[in-house]
Amino acid sequence: MLDKLRNSINGHGKGFSREDLRNYAASHDESEKQRIELASLDSDFDADAFDGWEALGYDSNKLSKLDQRFKKTLPGHYLLFWIGTTAILTIGIFLALQYKSTTPLKKISSEMTQFQIEETEIIPIEILNLPEVPSSIQIKSAALQNDYKRRKLNETPAESTIQTLPLRKPEATAGKENQLISQRKLMPEIYLEEFKLVDYKNREAIQTKRLNLYGTPANQESKEEAIEQFNWENYTVSYNDYMGKTMHLLSKNEYKSVISRLKLVVQQFPEDLNVYFYMGFAYYNLGLYNEASVHFDKCLQLPNTNFDQEALWFKALTLEQGGKKYEAQMLYRTIAENNGFYSVEARKKIDAKM
Amino acid sequence: MFAKKESITSLSDDDLLLRYQEKSDMRIVGELYKRYAHLVLGTCMKYLQNKQEAEDTTMHVFEVLPNKISRHHITHFKSWLHIVVKNECLMQLRKRKHFSTTEDLIISGDSDVEHCKELEFSLEQLEFALNLLKDDQRICIELFYIESKSYKCIADELSVSINTVKSNIQNGKRNLKLQLERNHVGQIKK
C-alpha cells in the first residue's frame, strides 16, 4: 500500500513528460491525472516545473514557440530530428485542441503564492563551479565526527598536555623553523552535529537576508505588476543556529554549501577559528589543497589553540595530497612527537613511508 | 544518421554528457532540450511569474548549456540543471530590482542532491513516520498515495483548495523524508 509513497520519497520515477502535460490538460480521467500528479512529485525539479505549468494552464503548446526558437540555434544537420519532433508535436497539438474544445480550461488559482529563498541558501557560482575530487580521496565528514566522538570518550593525558604546551609551527608555515607560538590559549568548546566548535558565547547574530517572491499567475497579471512582487528582507540568525545548520550540511558532505555559508561568517567575524578550520576541511575535500593549506595555517596563527591538532594533521594530509611528500613527512614527525590525538596515525604515515 | 539518432535517444543523461565532452555534438544538446525543456520552462514560470521572461530564460539556459556541460563535471544532470535554472531565475529577479548583477549567484541544491541518495527504510518505518505527520499532511498523503486520488478529488473531499492539497502533500513528503533520514542516521550511530 505504501510502495508508491516509498518510491516517491526515493525519487525512483522519471518525472513527467511533455506528453503528460498534454494529457493532464486534456484528460477527464482522474486516475490519469493522478498518475501525472504522482510523476510530478518525483523530484524537486518536476515539482517546481509542475507548479509553473499550473500558471500556464498545463498547455504544452506553449513549448512550440520555444521549440522554434531553439531550432534556430541548432546547426542544419540536426534538422531531421526536428522534422520528426515537430510532426509529433503537431499531432499532439491537434489532439489536445480536440480535447480542449470540449474541456473547460482549468481554473487557475488567484491565491497569492509566496516563496522564500534565504541568502544563506545561495552559493556564488564561483564556488559552485569548483572542481570535485573522487570520494575515494576525500576524508568524509563522518570520519571527523568519529574522531571527535573518540576524543570525547578517550581524552588522553597526552592530549590535554599538548594543549597547554606551546606548539611548534609546521615548517611549511613557519617563517623561521622552530618558532614558538606564544600567548595562545584554549577556549571553551561546544559540539554541533557532532562537530567540535569554539564556543563563542557572546557572539552577535549573523546578519543575512532572504528573498521573498510573491506572485499570481502571469496570465492574471500585467508584466509591470509582476515585477514588483518580490523583495529582499534583512534578518538575523543566532551564531549557533547558523553554525548548526552549516555543520548539518557538513555532515552531509555538502562542501560547497559549507564554504559559501562560512564565507558569510568570516565577513562579519574575520578571526573566527571555526570558519578557518571547517573551510580548510571543505577545501581539502574538494581537492583544493592550496586553499585548504592557507586555511589550516590560519588556524595555527589565530589566538586560540582549539584546532591546532586537527589543523596540523590536515595540513600534513593536504601537503601529501598536493604532492609535497617531504614537507608532509616532516609535519607527520612533528605530530608524532607532540603525542597528541593524531600521533598514532602520524607514526603510521611515517612507517609507511619508510 | 538514423542509427546515430536512435543511439542518442537511448543514452542516459550521464552518457550524453560524456559524449558531448568527447565530441561536442550539438545533437546531444538537442536531446537534452527534448528531455528537459518542459521542466525548465515550468520552473522559470514558477519563479519569474511571467511567460515571456520564462521563455527567454529557458532559451538562455539552453544557449549556455553547451559551454557549461563541456567545462564542468556533472554527476546528476537533472539536479544540476534544476540549480542552474533557479540561478538564472534569481538573477532575473535581481535585475528587476536593479540589484548588482556583477555577482553571479546560485541557489543551493541541497534537496536535489539529497534526492539522488536513496534512503533505506522499511514500510513499517514509513508507516510509523507517517503517523507522526500533522493530520492535514497525513490525510492528504494517504488519500494521494494510498487511495490514489487526484488533487481535485482530494480537494473536493476535504473542501479545501487544490493548492492546499498540493502544499500538504509536498510538505508532508518532505517531513517524512526528514523523519526517515533522522531514523536512518540514528540506526547508523547505533
PDB file of N, CA, C and O in Angstrom, chain A residues 1 4 6 8 10-12 16 30 34 37 41-42 44 46 48 51-53 67 69 77-78 81 115 121-123 125 129 211 216 218 223 230 232 257, chain B residues 1 27 33-34 38 42 45-47 49-50 56 72 78 82 90 93 97 99 104 106 108 111-112 115 118-119 121 144-146 148-151 166 173:
ATOM      1  N   MET A   1       0.821  -1.215   0.000  1.00  0.00           N
ATOM      2  CA  MET A   1       0.000   0.000   0.000  1.00  0.00           C
ATOM      3  C   MET A   1       0.856   1.266   0.000  1.00  0.00           C
ATOM      4  O   MET A   1       0.503   2.266  -0.585  1.00  0.00           O
ATOM      5  N   LYS A   4       4.054   3.157  -3.337  1.00  0.00           N
ATOM      6  CA  LYS A   4       4.094   4.387  -4.154  1.00  0.00           C
ATOM      7  C   LYS A   4       4.773   5.515  -3.392  1.00  0.00           C
ATOM      8  O   LYS A   4       5.571   6.262  -3.940  1.00  0.00           O
ATOM      9  N   ARG A   6       6.855   5.215  -0.876  1.00  0.00           N
ATOM     10  CA  ARG A   6       8.286   4.920  -0.697  1.00  0.00           C
ATOM     11  C   ARG A   6       9.061   5.251  -1.975  1.00  0.00           C
ATOM     12  O   ARG A   6      10.108   5.875  -1.937  1.00  0.00           O
ATOM     13  N   SER A   8       8.243   7.332  -4.223  1.00  0.00           N
ATOM     14  CA  SER A   8       8.240   8.784  -4.420  1.00  0.00           C
ATOM     15  C   SER A   8       9.307   9.449  -3.549  1.00  0.00           C
ATOM     16  O   SER A   8      10.025  10.352  -3.992  1.00  0.00           O
ATOM     17  N   ASN A  10      12.017   8.140  -2.497  1.00  0.00           N
ATOM     18  CA  ASN A  10      13.348   7.827  -3.013  1.00  0.00           C
ATOM     19  C   ASN A  10      13.567   8.296  -4.441  1.00  0.00           C
ATOM     20  O   ASN A  10      14.630   8.062  -5.017  1.00  0.00           O
ATOM     21  N   GLY A  11      12.544   8.951  -5.010  1.00  0.00           N
ATOM     22  CA  GLY A  11      12.716   9.528  -6.344  1.00  0.00           C
ATOM     23  C   GLY A  11      12.991   8.508  -7.422  1.00  0.00           C
ATOM     24  O   GLY A  11      13.861   8.694  -8.260  1.00  0.00           O
ATOM     25  N   HIS A  12      12.256   7.399  -7.382  1.00  0.00           N
ATOM     26  CA  HIS A  12      12.504   6.351  -8.366  1.00  0.00           C
ATOM     27  C   HIS A  12      11.897   6.647  -9.735  1.00  0.00           C
ATOM     28  O   HIS A  12      12.264   6.048 -10.722  1.00  0.00           O
ATOM     29  N   PHE A  16       7.563  13.852 -14.990  1.00  0.00           N
ATOM     30  CA  PHE A  16       6.509  13.939 -16.013  1.00  0.00           C
ATOM     31  C   PHE A  16       7.101  14.427 -17.336  1.00  0.00           C
ATOM     32  O   PHE A  16       8.143  15.090 -17.350  1.00  0.00           O
ATOM     33  N   GLU A  30      -9.696  11.037 -13.865  1.00  0.00           N
ATOM     34  CA  GLU A  30      -8.998  11.423 -12.630  1.00  0.00           C
ATOM     35  C   GLU A  30      -7.842  10.481 -12.308  1.00  0.00           C
ATOM     36  O   GLU A  30      -6.858  10.897 -11.703  1.00  0.00           O
ATOM     37  N   GLN A  34      -4.128  11.626 -11.719  1.00  0.00           N
ATOM     38  CA  GLN A  34      -3.400  11.273 -10.503  1.00  0.00           C
ATOM     39  C   GLN A  34      -2.035  10.675 -10.843  1.00  0.00           C
ATOM     40  O   GLN A  34      -1.042  10.941 -10.176  1.00  0.00           O
ATOM     41  N   GLU A  37       0.144  13.568 -11.633  1.00  0.00           N
ATOM     42  CA  GLU A  37       0.459  14.322 -10.409  1.00  0.00           C
ATOM     43  C   GLU A  37       1.516  13.577  -9.590  1.00  0.00           C
ATOM     44  O   GLU A  37       2.426  14.177  -9.009  1.00  0.00           O
ATOM     45  N   LEU A  41       5.818  14.637  -8.623  1.00  0.00           N
ATOM     46  CA  LEU A  41       6.461  14.716  -7.305  1.00  0.00           C
ATOM     47  C   LEU A  41       7.738  13.878  -7.235  1.00  0.00           C
ATOM     48  O   LEU A  41       8.301  13.678  -6.166  1.00  0.00           O
ATOM     49  N   ASP A  42       8.180  13.401  -8.400  1.00  0.00           N
ATOM     50  CA  ASP A  42       9.363  12.536  -8.399  1.00  0.00           C
ATOM     51  C   ASP A  42      10.643  13.263  -8.021  1.00  0.00           C
ATOM     52  O   ASP A  42      11.599  12.647  -7.570  1.00  0.00           O
ATOM     53  N   ASP A  44      12.332  17.503  -7.000  1.00  0.00           N
ATOM     54  CA  ASP A  44      12.036  18.920  -6.755  1.00  0.00           C
ATOM     55  C   ASP A  44      11.918  19.676  -8.072  1.00  0.00           C
ATOM     56  O   ASP A  44      11.151  20.623  -8.188  1.00  0.00           O
ATOM     57  N   ASP A  46      10.816  18.452 -10.960  1.00  0.00           N
ATOM     58  CA  ASP A  46       9.487  18.173 -11.514  1.00  0.00           C
ATOM     59  C   ASP A  46       8.406  18.948 -10.757  1.00  0.00           C
ATOM     60  O   ASP A  46       7.487  19.493 -11.361  1.00  0.00           O
ATOM     61  N   ASP A  48       8.688  21.778  -9.023  1.00  0.00           N
ATOM     62  CA  ASP A  48       8.759  23.204  -9.366  1.00  0.00           C
ATOM     63  C   ASP A  48       8.128  23.449 -10.736  1.00  0.00           C
ATOM     64  O   ASP A  48       7.353  24.389 -10.926  1.00  0.00           O
ATOM     65  N   ASP A  51       4.379  23.132 -10.807  1.00  0.00           N
ATOM     66  CA  ASP A  51       3.776  24.352 -10.234  1.00  0.00           C
ATOM     67  C   ASP A  51       3.744  25.464 -11.277  1.00  0.00           C
ATOM     68  O   ASP A  51       2.761  26.188 -11.413  1.00  0.00           O
ATOM     69  N   GLY A  52       4.866  25.596 -12.000  1.00  0.00           N
ATOM     70  CA  GLY A  52       4.940  26.641 -13.025  1.00  0.00           C
ATOM     71  C   GLY A  52       3.950  26.415 -14.148  1.00  0.00           C
ATOM     72  O   GLY A  52       3.341  27.355 -14.660  1.00  0.00           O
ATOM     73  N   TRP A  53       3.777  25.151 -14.502  1.00  0.00           N
ATOM     74  CA  TRP A  53       2.834  24.839 -15.593  1.00  0.00           C
ATOM     75  C   TRP A  53       1.386  25.110 -15.199  1.00  0.00           C
ATOM     76  O   TRP A  53       0.532  25.310 -16.059  1.00  0.00           O
ATOM     77  N   ASP A  67      10.262  25.764 -29.043  1.00  0.00           N
ATOM     78  CA  ASP A  67      10.917  24.783 -29.915  1.00  0.00           C
ATOM     79  C   ASP A  67      11.432  25.458 -31.177  1.00  0.00           C
ATOM     80  O   ASP A  67      12.536  25.170 -31.648  1.00  0.00           O
ATOM     81  N   ARG A  69      12.264  28.580 -31.557  1.00  0.00           N
ATOM     82  CA  ARG A  69      13.424  29.426 -31.222  1.00  0.00           C
ATOM     83  C   ARG A  69      14.670  28.566 -31.041  1.00  0.00           C
ATOM     84  O   ARG A  69      15.755  28.905 -31.495  1.00  0.00           O
ATOM     85  N   HIS A  77      22.437  20.239 -39.718  1.00  0.00           N
ATOM     86  CA  HIS A  77      22.401  18.777 -39.796  1.00  0.00           C
ATOM     87  C   HIS A  77      21.452  18.160 -38.776  1.00  0.00           C
ATOM     88  O   HIS A  77      21.204  16.974 -38.794  1.00  0.00           O
ATOM     89  N   TYR A  78      20.955  19.018 -37.864  1.00  0.00           N
ATOM     90  CA  TYR A  78      20.059  18.469 -36.851  1.00  0.00           C
ATOM     91  C   TYR A  78      18.594  18.596 -37.260  1.00  0.00           C
ATOM     92  O   TYR A  78      17.687  18.238 -36.539  1.00  0.00           O
ATOM     93  N   PHE A  81      15.979  15.648 -37.055  1.00  0.00           N
ATOM     94  CA  PHE A  81      15.428  15.386 -35.732  1.00  0.00           C
ATOM     95  C   PHE A  81      14.210  16.265 -35.480  1.00  0.00           C
ATOM     96  O   PHE A  81      13.182  15.838 -34.975  1.00  0.00           O
ATOM     97  N   PHE A 115       7.272  32.480  -2.035  1.00  0.00           N
ATOM     98  CA  PHE A 115       8.454  31.638  -1.880  1.00  0.00           C
ATOM     99  C   PHE A 115       9.496  32.445  -1.153  1.00  0.00           C
ATOM    100  O   PHE A 115       9.588  33.645  -1.335  1.00  0.00           O
ATOM    101  N   GLU A 121      21.139  30.246   1.528  1.00  0.00           N
ATOM    102  CA  GLU A 121      20.957  29.073   0.678  1.00  0.00           C
ATOM    103  C   GLU A 121      21.593  29.286  -0.684  1.00  0.00           C
ATOM    104  O   GLU A 121      21.439  28.473  -1.580  1.00  0.00           O
ATOM    105  N   ILE A 122      22.229  30.422  -0.819  1.00  0.00           N
ATOM    106  CA  ILE A 122      22.747  30.789  -2.125  1.00  0.00           C
ATOM    107  C   ILE A 122      24.252  30.540  -2.174  1.00  0.00           C
ATOM    108  O   ILE A 122      24.984  30.949  -1.290  1.00  0.00           O
ATOM    109  N   ILE A 123      24.669  29.874  -3.215  1.00  0.00           N
ATOM    110  CA  ILE A 123      26.104  29.617  -3.376  1.00  0.00           C
ATOM    111  C   ILE A 123      26.604  30.437  -4.552  1.00  0.00           C
ATOM    112  O   ILE A 123      26.065  30.319  -5.651  1.00  0.00           O
ATOM    113  N   ILE A 125      28.436  31.371  -7.803  1.00  0.00           N
ATOM    114  CA  ILE A 125      28.705  30.401  -8.870  1.00  0.00           C
ATOM    115  C   ILE A 125      30.175  30.016  -8.915  1.00  0.00           C
ATOM    116  O   ILE A 125      30.522  28.905  -9.317  1.00  0.00           O
ATOM    117  N   ASN A 129      31.111  26.145  -9.083  1.00  0.00           N
ATOM    118  CA  ASN A 129      31.897  25.586 -10.180  1.00  0.00           C
ATOM    119  C   ASN A 129      33.266  25.064  -9.754  1.00  0.00           C
ATOM    120  O   ASN A 129      34.067  24.686 -10.598  1.00  0.00           O
ATOM    121  N   LEU A 211      15.204  36.403   0.130  1.00  0.00           N
ATOM    122  CA  LEU A 211      14.420  36.919  -0.985  1.00  0.00           C
ATOM    123  C   LEU A 211      13.011  36.356  -0.867  1.00  0.00           C
ATOM    124  O   LEU A 211      12.814  35.140  -0.862  1.00  0.00           O
ATOM    125  N   THR A 216       1.094  36.128  -8.584  1.00  0.00           N
ATOM    126  CA  THR A 216      -0.108  35.466  -9.057  1.00  0.00           C
ATOM    127  C   THR A 216       0.211  34.982 -10.447  1.00  0.00           C
ATOM    128  O   THR A 216       1.175  35.433 -11.063  1.00  0.00           O
ATOM    129  N   ALA A 218       0.845  34.514 -14.230  1.00  0.00           N
ATOM    130  CA  ALA A 218       1.180  35.622 -15.126  1.00  0.00           C
ATOM    131  C   ALA A 218       0.013  36.024 -16.014  1.00  0.00           C
ATOM    132  O   ALA A 218      -0.093  37.185 -16.407  1.00  0.00           O
ATOM    133  N   LYS A 223       2.786  42.493 -16.805  1.00  0.00           N
ATOM    134  CA  LYS A 223       4.210  42.302 -16.520  1.00  0.00           C
ATOM    135  C   LYS A 223       4.694  43.309 -15.471  1.00  0.00           C
ATOM    136  O   LYS A 223       5.457  42.983 -14.577  1.00  0.00           O
ATOM    137  N   PHE A 230       8.281  41.010  -5.385  1.00  0.00           N
ATOM    138  CA  PHE A 230       9.277  40.305  -4.596  1.00  0.00           C
ATOM    139  C   PHE A 230      10.108  41.337  -3.856  1.00  0.00           C
ATOM    140  O   PHE A 230      10.113  42.509  -4.192  1.00  0.00           O
ATOM    141  N   TRP A 232      13.754  41.755  -1.004  1.00  0.00           N
ATOM    142  CA  TRP A 232      14.758  41.204  -0.098  1.00  0.00           C
ATOM    143  C   TRP A 232      14.429  41.669   1.315  1.00  0.00           C
ATOM    144  O   TRP A 232      14.061  42.822   1.514  1.00  0.00           O
ATOM    145  N   SER A 257      28.324  24.210  -0.187  1.00  0.00           N
ATOM    146  CA  SER A 257      27.379  24.981   0.626  1.00  0.00           C
ATOM    147  C   SER A 257      28.056  25.454   1.909  1.00  0.00           C
ATOM    148  O   SER A 257      27.831  26.577   2.369  1.00  0.00           O
TER     149      SER A 257
ATOM    150  N   MET B   1      22.706   7.838 -40.248  1.00  0.00           N
ATOM    151  CA  MET B   1      22.289   9.005 -39.463  1.00  0.00           C
ATOM    152  C   MET B   1      21.164   8.657 -38.483  1.00  0.00           C
ATOM    153  O   MET B   1      21.141   9.051 -37.340  1.00  0.00           O
ATOM    154  N   ARG B  27      23.779  17.624 -31.415  1.00  0.00           N
ATOM    155  CA  ARG B  27      22.551  16.812 -31.328  1.00  0.00           C
ATOM    156  C   ARG B  27      22.274  16.421 -29.879  1.00  0.00           C
ATOM    157  O   ARG B  27      21.144  16.208 -29.482  1.00  0.00           O
ATOM    158  N   TYR B  33      17.518  19.157 -24.552  1.00  0.00           N
ATOM    159  CA  TYR B  33      16.402  20.093 -24.659  1.00  0.00           C
ATOM    160  C   TYR B  33      15.085  19.310 -24.714  1.00  0.00           C
ATOM    161  O   TYR B  33      14.124  19.630 -24.017  1.00  0.00           O
ATOM    162  N   LYS B  34      15.086  18.288 -25.552  1.00  0.00           N
ATOM    163  CA  LYS B  34      13.859  17.494 -25.718  1.00  0.00           C
ATOM    164  C   LYS B  34      13.426  16.895 -24.380  1.00  0.00           C
ATOM    165  O   LYS B  34      12.252  16.861 -24.049  1.00  0.00           O
ATOM    166  N   HIS B  38      10.557  21.246 -20.976  1.00  0.00           N
ATOM    167  CA  HIS B  38       9.279  21.473 -20.278  1.00  0.00           C
ATOM    168  C   HIS B  38       9.504  21.704 -18.779  1.00  0.00           C
ATOM    169  O   HIS B  38       8.788  22.478 -18.150  1.00  0.00           O
ATOM    170  N   GLY B  42       8.724  25.353 -17.087  1.00  0.00           N
ATOM    171  CA  GLY B  42       7.799  25.355 -15.938  1.00  0.00           C
ATOM    172  C   GLY B  42       8.438  25.967 -14.702  1.00  0.00           C
ATOM    173  O   GLY B  42       7.821  26.769 -13.993  1.00  0.00           O
ATOM    174  N   MET B  45       8.749  29.613 -15.051  1.00  0.00           N
ATOM    175  CA  MET B  45       7.429  30.233 -14.871  1.00  0.00           C
ATOM    176  C   MET B  45       7.081  30.332 -13.390  1.00  0.00           C
ATOM    177  O   MET B  45       6.537  31.335 -12.922  1.00  0.00           O
ATOM    178  N   LYS B  46       7.415  29.296 -12.646  1.00  0.00           N
ATOM    179  CA  LYS B  46       7.107  29.312 -11.215  1.00  0.00           C
ATOM    180  C   LYS B  46       7.814  30.479 -10.532  1.00  0.00           C
ATOM    181  O   LYS B  46       7.214  31.196  -9.740  1.00  0.00           O
ATOM    182  N   TYR B  47       9.082  30.678 -10.842  1.00  0.00           N
ATOM    183  CA  TYR B  47       9.843  31.695 -10.126  1.00  0.00           C
ATOM    184  C   TYR B  47       9.667  33.091 -10.712  1.00  0.00           C
ATOM    185  O   TYR B  47       9.664  34.073  -9.987  1.00  0.00           O
ATOM    186  N   GLN B  49       7.113  34.110 -12.838  1.00  0.00           N
ATOM    187  CA  GLN B  49       5.701  34.507 -12.921  1.00  0.00           C
ATOM    188  C   GLN B  49       5.420  35.381 -14.141  1.00  0.00           C
ATOM    189  O   GLN B  49       4.557  36.263 -14.098  1.00  0.00           O
ATOM    190  N   ASN B  50       6.155  35.162 -15.175  1.00  0.00           N
ATOM    191  CA  ASN B  50       5.952  35.943 -16.385  1.00  0.00           C
ATOM    192  C   ASN B  50       6.349  35.078 -17.576  1.00  0.00           C
ATOM    193  O   ASN B  50       7.491  34.621 -17.647  1.00  0.00           O
ATOM    194  N   ASP B  56      12.328  33.422 -22.339  1.00  0.00           N
ATOM    195  CA  ASP B  56      13.670  33.963 -22.613  1.00  0.00           C
ATOM    196  C   ASP B  56      14.718  33.288 -21.734  1.00  0.00           C
ATOM    197  O   ASP B  56      15.818  32.966 -22.189  1.00  0.00           O
ATOM    198  N   HIS B  72      32.214  21.536 -16.902  1.00  0.00           N
ATOM    199  CA  HIS B  72      32.015  21.047 -15.548  1.00  0.00           C
ATOM    200  C   HIS B  72      31.808  19.539 -15.490  1.00  0.00           C
ATOM    201  O   HIS B  72      31.216  18.958 -16.395  1.00  0.00           O
ATOM    202  N   LYS B  78      20.084  16.147 -13.994  1.00  0.00           N
ATOM    203  CA  LYS B  78      18.750  16.716 -13.743  1.00  0.00           C
ATOM    204  C   LYS B  78      18.798  17.651 -12.528  1.00  0.00           C
ATOM    205  O   LYS B  78      18.263  18.761 -12.576  1.00  0.00           O
ATOM    206  N   HIS B  82      18.436  21.788 -12.531  1.00  0.00           N
ATOM    207  CA  HIS B  82      17.464  22.470 -11.667  1.00  0.00           C
ATOM    208  C   HIS B  82      18.131  23.657 -10.967  1.00  0.00           C
ATOM    209  O   HIS B  82      17.582  24.757 -10.906  1.00  0.00           O
ATOM    210  N   LEU B  90      16.835  33.613 -10.372  1.00  0.00           N
ATOM    211  CA  LEU B  90      17.204  34.550  -9.307  1.00  0.00           C
ATOM    212  C   LEU B  90      17.925  35.759  -9.888  1.00  0.00           C
ATOM    213  O   LEU B  90      17.685  36.893  -9.481  1.00  0.00           O
ATOM    214  N   LEU B  93      15.420  38.038 -11.308  1.00  0.00           N
ATOM    215  CA  LEU B  93      14.717  38.777 -10.254  1.00  0.00           C
ATOM    216  C   LEU B  93      15.592  39.897  -9.711  1.00  0.00           C
ATOM    217  O   LEU B  93      15.110  40.985  -9.411  1.00  0.00           O
ATOM    218  N   LYS B  97      15.043  44.333  -9.802  1.00  0.00           N
ATOM    219  CA  LYS B  97      15.113  45.276  -8.689  1.00  0.00           C
ATOM    220  C   LYS B  97      16.393  46.098  -8.725  1.00  0.00           C
ATOM    221  O   LYS B  97      16.738  46.749  -7.762  1.00  0.00           O
ATOM    222  N   PHE B  99      19.381  45.135  -8.554  1.00  0.00           N
ATOM    223  CA  PHE B  99      20.460  44.695  -7.693  1.00  0.00           C
ATOM    224  C   PHE B  99      21.711  44.553  -8.538  1.00  0.00           C
ATOM    225  O   PHE B  99      21.634  44.410  -9.754  1.00  0.00           O
ATOM    226  N   ASP B 104      27.566  36.718  -9.497  1.00  0.00           N
ATOM    227  CA  ASP B 104      26.780  35.636 -10.062  1.00  0.00           C
ATOM    228  C   ASP B 104      26.364  34.692  -8.941  1.00  0.00           C
ATOM    229  O   ASP B 104      27.188  34.180  -8.216  1.00  0.00           O
ATOM    230  N   ILE B 106      23.947  31.527  -7.176  1.00  0.00           N
ATOM    231  CA  ILE B 106      23.190  30.312  -7.474  1.00  0.00           C
ATOM    232  C   ILE B 106      22.559  29.768  -6.212  1.00  0.00           C
ATOM    233  O   ILE B 106      23.094  29.891  -5.126  1.00  0.00           O
ATOM    234  N   SER B 108      21.376  27.007  -3.701  1.00  0.00           N
ATOM    235  CA  SER B 108      21.883  25.699  -3.312  1.00  0.00           C
ATOM    236  C   SER B 108      20.900  24.610  -3.681  1.00  0.00           C
ATOM    237  O   SER B 108      19.709  24.786  -3.574  1.00  0.00           O
ATOM    238  N   SER B 111      18.424  19.972  -1.503  1.00  0.00           N
ATOM    239  CA  SER B 111      17.348  18.990  -1.531  1.00  0.00           C
ATOM    240  C   SER B 111      17.487  18.109  -2.765  1.00  0.00           C
ATOM    241  O   SER B 111      17.153  16.940  -2.742  1.00  0.00           O
ATOM    242  N   ASP B 112      17.985  18.710  -3.866  1.00  0.00           N
ATOM    243  CA  ASP B 112      18.114  17.925  -5.076  1.00  0.00           C
ATOM    244  C   ASP B 112      19.208  16.885  -4.936  1.00  0.00           C
ATOM    245  O   ASP B 112      19.075  15.762  -5.395  1.00  0.00           O
ATOM    246  N   HIS B 115      18.001  14.177  -3.128  1.00  0.00           N
ATOM    247  CA  HIS B 115      17.079  13.377  -3.903  1.00  0.00           C
ATOM    248  C   HIS B 115      17.782  12.202  -4.568  1.00  0.00           C
ATOM    249  O   HIS B 115      17.202  11.158  -4.793  1.00  0.00           O
ATOM    250  N   GLU B 118      19.540   7.392  -2.176  1.00  0.00           N
ATOM    251  CA  GLU B 118      18.407   6.561  -1.802  1.00  0.00           C
ATOM    252  C   GLU B 118      18.448   6.239  -0.321  1.00  0.00           C
ATOM    253  O   GLU B 118      19.489   5.888   0.219  1.00  0.00           O
ATOM    254  N   LEU B 119      17.296   6.388   0.305  1.00  0.00           N
ATOM    255  CA  LEU B 119      17.191   6.050   1.724  1.00  0.00           C
ATOM    256  C   LEU B 119      16.757   4.600   1.856  1.00  0.00           C
ATOM    257  O   LEU B 119      15.903   4.133   1.109  1.00  0.00           O
ATOM    258  N   PHE B 121      14.731   2.173   4.078  1.00  0.00           N
ATOM    259  CA  PHE B 121      13.817   2.105   5.210  1.00  0.00           C
ATOM    260  C   PHE B 121      12.720   1.090   4.891  1.00  0.00           C
ATOM    261  O   PHE B 121      12.415   0.833   3.719  1.00  0.00           O
ATOM    262  N   PHE B 144      -3.686  10.557  -1.410  1.00  0.00           N
ATOM    263  CA  PHE B 144      -2.979  10.659  -2.692  1.00  0.00           C
ATOM    264  C   PHE B 144      -2.208   9.380  -3.016  1.00  0.00           C
ATOM    265  O   PHE B 144      -2.355   8.816  -4.093  1.00  0.00           O
ATOM    266  N   TYR B 145      -1.413   8.929  -2.074  1.00  0.00           N
ATOM    267  CA  TYR B 145      -0.522   7.805  -2.373  1.00  0.00           C
ATOM    268  C   TYR B 145      -1.166   6.438  -2.141  1.00  0.00           C
ATOM    269  O   TYR B 145      -0.822   5.472  -2.802  1.00  0.00           O
ATOM    270  N   ILE B 146      -2.049   6.357  -1.193  1.00  0.00           N
ATOM    271  CA  ILE B 146      -2.620   5.042  -0.892  1.00  0.00           C
ATOM    272  C   ILE B 146      -3.948   4.852  -1.624  1.00  0.00           C
ATOM    273  O   ILE B 146      -4.184   3.830  -2.258  1.00  0.00           O
ATOM    274  N   SER B 148      -4.873   6.712  -4.108  1.00  0.00           N
ATOM    275  CA  SER B 148      -4.648   7.136  -5.498  1.00  0.00           C
ATOM    276  C   SER B 148      -5.683   8.139  -5.990  1.00  0.00           C
ATOM    277  O   SER B 148      -6.191   8.043  -7.108  1.00  0.00           O
ATOM    278  N   LYS B 149      -6.002   9.094  -5.158  1.00  0.00           N
ATOM    279  CA  LYS B 149      -6.953  10.125  -5.575  1.00  0.00           C
ATOM    280  C   LYS B 149      -6.207  11.332  -6.123  1.00  0.00           C
ATOM    281  O   LYS B 149      -5.112  11.664  -5.662  1.00  0.00           O
ATOM    282  N   SER B 150      -6.795  11.973  -7.111  1.00  0.00           N
ATOM    283  CA  SER B 150      -6.157  13.149  -7.720  1.00  0.00           C
ATOM    284  C   SER B 150      -6.277  14.344  -6.777  1.00  0.00           C
ATOM    285  O   SER B 150      -7.059  14.336  -5.820  1.00  0.00           O
ATOM    286  N   TYR B 151      -5.493  15.380  -7.099  1.00  0.00           N
ATOM    287  CA  TYR B 151      -5.551  16.602  -6.292  1.00  0.00           C
ATOM    288  C   TYR B 151      -6.992  17.111  -6.196  1.00  0.00           C
ATOM    289  O   TYR B 151      -7.459  17.521  -5.129  1.00  0.00           O
ATOM    290  N   LYS B 166      -1.910  20.288  -2.637  1.00  0.00           N
ATOM    291  CA  LYS B 166      -0.543  20.143  -3.159  1.00  0.00           C
ATOM    292  C   LYS B 166       0.480  20.475  -2.081  1.00  0.00           C
ATOM    293  O   LYS B 166       1.476  19.778  -1.909  1.00  0.00           O
ATOM    294  N   LYS B 173       5.520  15.058   2.383  1.00  0.00           N
ATOM    295  CA  LYS B 173       6.550  14.180   1.820  1.00  0.00           C
ATOM    296  C   LYS B 173       7.941  14.611   2.312  1.00  0.00           C
ATOM    297  O   LYS B 173       8.774  13.783   2.677  1.00  0.00           O
TER     298      LYS B 173
END
